[in-house]
Amino acid sequence: MRKENISDAVIRRLPRYYRQLTDLCNRGVVRISSHSLGQEMNITASQIRQDFSCFGEFGQQGYGYNVAELRRQIGHILGLDQHDKIILIGAGNLGRAITVHIGFQKYGYELAGIFDSNISLENIEISGIKIMHTNRLAEFCKENHPKMAVLCIPKSGAKEMVQKLLDLGVNAFWNFSHYDIHYDHPEAAVENVHLTDSLMTLSYAARRQEEYSAEPSSEEENTEE
Ligand code: NAI
């Protein structure tokens, strides 16, 4: 499987392919052409073929793609078959929502531990997992070797926490805190999530839509005397 120099844009499309293929599997679709997959996803068949060619040949000429096999291979590229352990830091509103609503297991991960610095939260369960105080983090990481951490804590405590986690061997962060991890640790694997960025992008699109509908159409312009 070829993997060198894969563009970020292609990597960012893989979760979407994975999601679509999961949906197709659930609908009992066994095989699909790049044309039909493109129609389902509103992208061109040539874009799909080009994306998949980065990883070698997934499909067969005249047959299309075996949906389950393609899903498995994309899952493998994304590391979903590694059964990585994840820990979540910060069991507040956001941490709880993520624990309850993100089906980590569905994507092959194990949410192995939840930590919070507030001692009064210790042993409270979220989705069957007991919250641990952060003073148990070192011991836990030495025993369980989690690969990734979900950061749901305020920016003020995030810098110190990230350093601690890196020292404990956790070097991939799903970062909801507003701390810029890469600034201090360019080598860490980081996926920043700022939900409001998405809202502001929507806001821009809404403004553009308003402007577009306010513009006089060429027909209206032509009827002026
Ligand atoms: P919250 O106040 O309900 O929960 C924060 C939790 O983190 C508390 O339980 C607190 O005890 C714990 N905590 C604080 N410092 C800690 C540390 N150093 N180590 C371990 N635990 C610690 O706040 P909420 O609503 O859950 O938000 C958490 C953070 O996430 C906030 O700073 C907020 O700005 C950010 N956030 C980011 C979003 C995004 O899209 N990136 C969306 C919503 C919130």
CSV table of C-alpha atoms and ligand atoms in Angstrom, one decimal:
chain,number,residue,atom,x,y,z
A,1,MET,CA,0.0,0.0,0.0
A,2,ARG,CA,1.6,3.3,-1.1
A,3,LYS,CA,1.5,6.0,1.6
A,4,GLU,CA,4.2,8.5,0.8
A,5,ASN,CA,3.4,12.2,0.3
A,6,ILE,CA,-0.3,11.8,0.7
A,7,SER,CA,-1.8,15.3,0.8
A,8,ASP,CA,-3.6,16.6,3.9
A,9,ALA,CA,-6.7,17.1,1.8
A,10,VAL,CA,-6.9,13.4,0.9
A,11,ILE,CA,-6.4,12.3,4.5
A,12,ARG,CA,-9.1,14.7,5.6
A,13,ARG,CA,-11.5,13.1,3.1
A,14,LEU,CA,-10.9,9.5,4.4
A,15,PRO,CA,-13.2,9.8,7.5
A,16,ARG,CA,-15.9,10.9,5.2
A,17,TYR,CA,-15.3,7.9,2.9
A,18,TYR,CA,-15.3,5.7,6.0
A,19,ARG,CA,-18.6,7.1,7.2
A,20,GLN,CA,-20.2,6.7,3.8
A,21,LEU,CA,-18.9,3.1,3.4
A,22,THR,CA,-20.2,2.3,6.9
A,23,ASP,CA,-23.6,3.6,5.9
A,24,LEU,CA,-23.5,1.5,2.7
A,25,CYS,CA,-22.5,-1.6,4.6
A,26,ASN,CA,-25.4,-1.0,7.0
A,27,ARG,CA,-27.7,-0.8,4.0
A,28,GLY,CA,-26.4,-4.1,2.7
A,29,VAL,CA,-24.6,-2.7,-0.3
A,30,VAL,CA,-21.9,-5.2,-1.3
A,31,ARG,CA,-20.2,-3.4,-4.2
A,32,ILE,CA,-20.2,0.0,-5.6
A,33,SER,CA,-18.6,1.8,-8.6
A,34,SER,CA,-16.6,5.0,-8.1
A,35,HIS,CA,-19.4,6.7,-10.1
A,36,SER,CA,-22.2,5.6,-7.7
A,37,LEU,CA,-20.0,6.3,-4.6
A,38,GLY,CA,-19.4,9.8,-6.1
A,39,GLN,CA,-23.1,10.4,-6.5
A,40,GLU,CA,-23.8,9.3,-2.9
A,41,MET,CA,-21.1,11.7,-1.7
A,42,ASN,CA,-21.5,14.5,-4.2
A,43,ILE,CA,-18.0,14.3,-5.5
A,44,THR,CA,-16.6,13.2,-8.8
A,45,ALA,CA,-15.7,9.6,-9.6
A,46,SER,CA,-12.3,10.8,-10.8
A,47,GLN,CA,-11.7,12.5,-7.5
A,48,ILE,CA,-12.5,9.2,-5.7
A,49,ARG,CA,-10.2,7.2,-8.0
A,50,GLN,CA,-7.4,9.7,-7.6
A,51,ASP,CA,-7.8,9.7,-3.8
A,52,PHE,CA,-7.7,5.9,-3.5
A,53,SER,CA,-4.8,5.6,-6.0
A,54,CYS,CA,-2.6,7.2,-3.3
A,55,PHE,CA,-2.9,4.0,-1.3
A,56,GLY,CA,-2.7,1.5,-4.2
A,57,GLU,CA,-5.4,-0.2,-6.0
A,58,PHE,CA,-8.6,-0.7,-4.0
A,59,GLY,CA,-11.0,-1.5,-6.8
A,60,GLN,CA,-11.1,-3.8,-9.8
A,61,GLN,CA,-11.7,-2.6,-13.4
A,62,GLY,CA,-15.3,-3.3,-14.3
A,63,TYR,CA,-16.3,-4.5,-10.8
A,64,GLY,CA,-16.0,-1.4,-8.7
A,65,TYR,CA,-15.2,-1.6,-5.0
A,66,ASN,CA,-16.1,-4.2,-2.5
A,67,VAL,CA,-17.7,-2.0,0.1
A,68,ALA,CA,-16.8,-4.0,3.3
A,69,GLU,CA,-13.2,-4.5,2.1
A,70,LEU,CA,-12.8,-0.9,1.1
A,71,ARG,CA,-14.2,0.2,4.5
A,72,ARG,CA,-11.8,-2.2,6.2
A,73,GLN,CA,-8.8,-0.8,4.3
A,74,ILE,CA,-9.7,2.8,4.9
A,75,GLY,CA,-10.2,2.0,8.6
A,76,HIS,CA,-6.8,0.4,8.6
A,77,ILE,CA,-5.2,3.5,7.1
A,78,LEU,CA,-6.9,5.6,9.7
A,79,GLY,CA,-5.6,3.3,12.4
A,80,LEU,CA,-9.1,2.3,13.5
A,81,ASP,CA,-8.1,-1.4,13.8
A,82,GLN,CA,-5.4,-0.6,16.4
A,83,HIS,CA,-7.9,-0.5,19.3
A,84,ASP,CA,-6.0,2.5,20.7
A,85,LYS,CA,-6.7,3.5,24.3
A,86,ILE,CA,-7.9,7.0,24.8
A,87,ILE,CA,-8.2,9.1,28.0
A,88,LEU,CA,-10.4,12.1,28.5
A,89,ILE,CA,-9.3,15.0,30.7
A,90,GLY,CA,-11.9,17.3,32.1
A,91,ALA,CA,-15.3,15.8,33.1
A,92,GLY,CA,-17.3,19.0,32.9
A,93,ASN,CA,-20.1,19.7,30.5
A,94,LEU,CA,-18.1,19.2,27.4
A,95,GLY,CA,-16.3,16.1,28.6
A,96,ARG,CA,-19.5,14.5,29.7
A,97,ALA,CA,-21.2,15.3,26.3
A,98,ILE,CA,-18.3,13.8,24.4
A,99,THR,CA,-18.2,10.7,26.6
A,100,VAL,CA,-21.9,10.1,26.2
A,101,HIS,CA,-22.3,11.0,22.5
A,102,ILE,CA,-19.1,10.0,20.8
A,103,GLY,CA,-19.2,6.3,20.3
A,104,PHE,CA,-15.5,5.7,20.7
A,105,GLN,CA,-16.0,1.9,20.5
A,106,LYS,CA,-17.8,2.2,17.2
A,107,TYR,CA,-14.6,3.6,15.7
A,108,GLY,CA,-12.3,1.0,17.3
A,109,TYR,CA,-11.1,3.1,20.2
A,110,GLU,CA,-11.3,2.3,23.9
A,111,LEU,CA,-12.1,5.2,26.2
A,112,ALA,CA,-10.0,3.8,29.0
A,113,GLY,CA,-10.1,6.5,31.6
A,114,ILE,CA,-11.7,9.9,32.5
A,115,PHE,CA,-9.8,12.3,34.7
A,116,ASP,CA,-10.6,15.6,36.5
A,117,SER,CA,-8.8,17.8,38.9
A,118,ASN,CA,-12.0,18.3,41.0
A,119,ILE,CA,-11.8,15.7,43.8
A,120,SER,CA,-15.5,15.9,44.4
A,121,LEU,CA,-16.1,14.3,40.9
A,122,GLU,CA,-14.0,11.2,41.8
A,123,ASN,CA,-15.9,7.9,41.3
A,124,ILE,CA,-18.9,9.5,39.6
A,125,GLU,CA,-19.7,7.4,36.6
A,126,ILE,CA,-20.2,8.6,33.0
A,127,SER,CA,-21.3,5.9,30.6
A,128,GLY,CA,-20.1,3.3,33.0
A,129,ILE,CA,-16.6,4.8,33.5
A,130,LYS,CA,-15.6,6.1,36.9
A,131,ILE,CA,-14.0,9.6,36.9
A,132,MET,CA,-10.5,9.5,38.4
A,133,HIS,CA,-8.7,12.3,40.1
A,134,THR,CA,-5.7,13.6,38.0
A,135,ASN,CA,-3.3,12.5,40.7
A,136,ARG,CA,-3.9,9.0,39.4
A,137,LEU,CA,-2.9,9.9,35.9
A,138,ALA,CA,0.7,8.8,36.0
A,139,GLU,CA,0.0,5.5,37.6
A,140,PHE,CA,-2.8,4.9,35.1
A,141,CYS,CA,-0.7,5.8,32.0
A,142,LYS,CA,2.2,3.5,33.1
A,143,GLU,CA,-0.2,0.6,33.4
A,144,ASN,CA,-2.5,1.2,30.4
A,145,HIS,CA,-0.4,3.1,27.9
A,146,PRO,CA,-3.1,5.3,26.4
A,147,LYS,CA,-2.1,6.7,23.0
A,148,MET,CA,-4.4,9.7,22.8
A,149,ALA,CA,-6.0,12.2,25.1
A,150,VAL,CA,-9.2,14.2,24.6
A,151,LEU,CA,-8.6,17.6,26.3
A,152,CYS,CA,-11.8,19.2,27.6
A,153,ILE,CA,-10.2,21.6,30.1
A,154,PRO,CA,-9.8,25.3,30.1
A,155,LYS,CA,-6.8,26.9,28.3
A,156,SER,CA,-5.3,27.9,31.7
A,157,GLY,CA,-4.5,24.4,32.8
A,158,ALA,CA,-3.9,22.8,29.3
A,159,LYS,CA,-0.3,23.7,28.9
A,160,GLU,CA,0.8,22.0,32.1
A,161,MET,CA,-1.5,19.0,31.4
A,162,VAL,CA,-0.1,18.5,27.9
A,163,GLN,CA,3.5,18.5,29.2
A,164,LYS,CA,2.5,16.0,31.8
A,165,LEU,CA,0.8,13.7,29.2
A,166,LEU,CA,3.7,14.0,26.8
A,167,ASP,CA,6.1,12.9,29.7
A,168,LEU,CA,3.8,10.0,30.3
A,169,GLY,CA,3.9,8.9,26.6
A,170,VAL,CA,0.6,10.3,25.4
A,171,ASN,CA,1.5,12.2,22.2
A,172,ALA,CA,-1.8,12.6,20.3
A,173,PHE,CA,-4.4,15.1,21.4
A,174,TRP,CA,-8.0,15.7,20.4
A,175,ASN,CA,-7.8,19.3,21.6
A,176,PHE,CA,-11.0,21.1,22.6
A,177,SER,CA,-9.1,23.5,24.9
A,178,HIS,CA,-8.1,26.7,23.3
A,179,TYR,CA,-4.4,26.1,24.0
A,180,ASP,CA,-2.1,26.0,20.9
A,181,ILE,CA,-0.3,22.7,21.6
A,182,HIS,CA,1.7,22.9,18.3
A,183,TYR,CA,3.3,26.2,19.3
A,184,ASP,CA,5.1,24.5,22.2
A,185,HIS,CA,5.2,20.9,20.8
A,186,PRO,CA,5.3,20.9,17.0
A,187,GLU,CA,6.1,17.1,17.1
A,188,ALA,CA,2.8,16.2,18.8
A,189,ALA,CA,-0.1,14.9,16.8
A,190,VAL,CA,-2.9,17.4,17.3
A,191,GLU,CA,-6.4,17.8,16.0
A,192,ASN,CA,-7.9,21.1,17.2
A,193,VAL,CA,-11.6,21.4,17.5
A,194,HIS,CA,-13.2,24.8,17.8
A,195,LEU,CA,-16.9,24.3,17.3
A,196,THR,CA,-17.4,28.1,17.0
A,197,ASP,CA,-15.1,28.2,14.0
A,198,SER,CA,-17.7,26.1,12.2
A,199,LEU,CA,-20.4,28.5,13.4
A,200,MET,CA,-18.5,31.6,12.2
A,201,THR,CA,-17.9,29.9,8.8
A,202,LEU,CA,-21.7,29.4,8.6
A,203,SER,CA,-22.2,33.0,9.5
A,204,TYR,CA,-20.0,34.0,6.6
A,205,ALA,CA,-21.9,31.8,4.3
A,206,ALA,CA,-25.2,33.2,5.5
A,207,ARG,CA,-24.0,36.8,4.8
A,208,ARG,CA,-22.9,35.8,1.3
A,209,GLN,CA,-26.3,34.2,0.7
A,210,GLU,CA,-28.1,37.4,1.8
A,211,GLU,CA,-25.8,39.5,-0.4
A,212,TYR,CA,-26.5,37.2,-3.3
A,213,SER,CA,-30.3,37.3,-2.9
A,214,ALA,CA,-30.2,41.2,-2.6
A,215,GLU,CA,-28.3,41.6,-5.9
A,216,PRO,CA,-30.6,42.5,-8.7
A,217,SER,CA,-30.9,39.8,-11.3
A,218,SER,CA,-29.7,40.7,-14.9
A,219,GLU,CA,-33.4,40.5,-16.0
A,220,GLU,CA,-34.4,43.1,-13.5
A,221,GLU,CA,-31.5,45.3,-14.5
A,222,ASN,CA,-32.5,45.1,-18.2
A,223,THR,CA,-36.1,46.2,-17.5
A,224,GLU,CA,-35.1,49.5,-16.1
A,225,GLU,CA,-36.0,52.5,-18.4
B,1,NAI,P1,-16.7,22.9,32.6
B,1,NAI,O1,-16.3,24.0,33.6
B,1,NAI,O2,-18.1,22.4,32.7
B,1,NAI,O3,-15.7,21.7,32.9
B,1,NAI,C1,-14.3,21.8,32.9
B,1,NAI,C2,-13.9,20.6,33.8
B,1,NAI,O4,-12.5,20.5,33.7
B,1,NAI,C3,-14.2,20.7,35.2
B,1,NAI,O5,-14.8,19.6,35.7
B,1,NAI,C4,-12.9,21.0,35.9
B,1,NAI,O6,-12.8,20.5,37.2
B,1,NAI,C5,-11.9,20.3,35.0
B,1,NAI,N1,-10.6,20.8,35.0
B,1,NAI,C6,-10.2,22.1,34.9
B,1,NAI,N2,-8.8,22.2,34.9
B,1,NAI,C7,-8.4,20.9,34.9
B,1,NAI,C8,-7.1,20.4,34.8
B,1,NAI,N3,-6.0,21.1,34.7
B,1,NAI,N4,-7.0,19.0,34.8
B,1,NAI,C9,-8.1,18.2,34.9
B,1,NAI,N5,-9.3,18.7,35.0
B,1,NAI,C10,-9.5,20.1,34.9
B,1,NAI,O7,-16.4,23.5,31.2
B,1,NAI,P2,-16.8,22.9,29.8
B,1,NAI,O8,-18.0,23.5,29.4
B,1,NAI,O9,-16.8,21.4,29.9
B,1,NAI,O10,-15.7,23.3,28.9
B,1,NAI,C11,-14.3,22.9,29.1
B,1,NAI,C12,-13.4,23.7,28.2
B,1,NAI,O11,-13.6,23.4,26.9
B,1,NAI,C13,-13.6,25.2,28.4
B,1,NAI,O12,-12.4,25.8,28.7
B,1,NAI,C14,-14.1,25.7,27.1
B,1,NAI,O13,-13.6,26.9,26.7
B,1,NAI,C15,-13.7,24.6,26.2
B,1,NAI,N6,-14.7,24.4,25.1
B,1,NAI,C16,-14.3,24.3,23.8
B,1,NAI,C17,-15.1,24.0,22.8
B,1,NAI,C18,-14.6,23.9,21.5
B,1,NAI,O14,-15.3,23.8,20.5
B,1,NAI,N7,-13.3,23.8,21.3
B,1,NAI,C19,-16.6,23.9,23.0
B,1,NAI,C20,-17.0,24.1,24.4
B,1,NAI,C21,-16.0,24.3,25.4
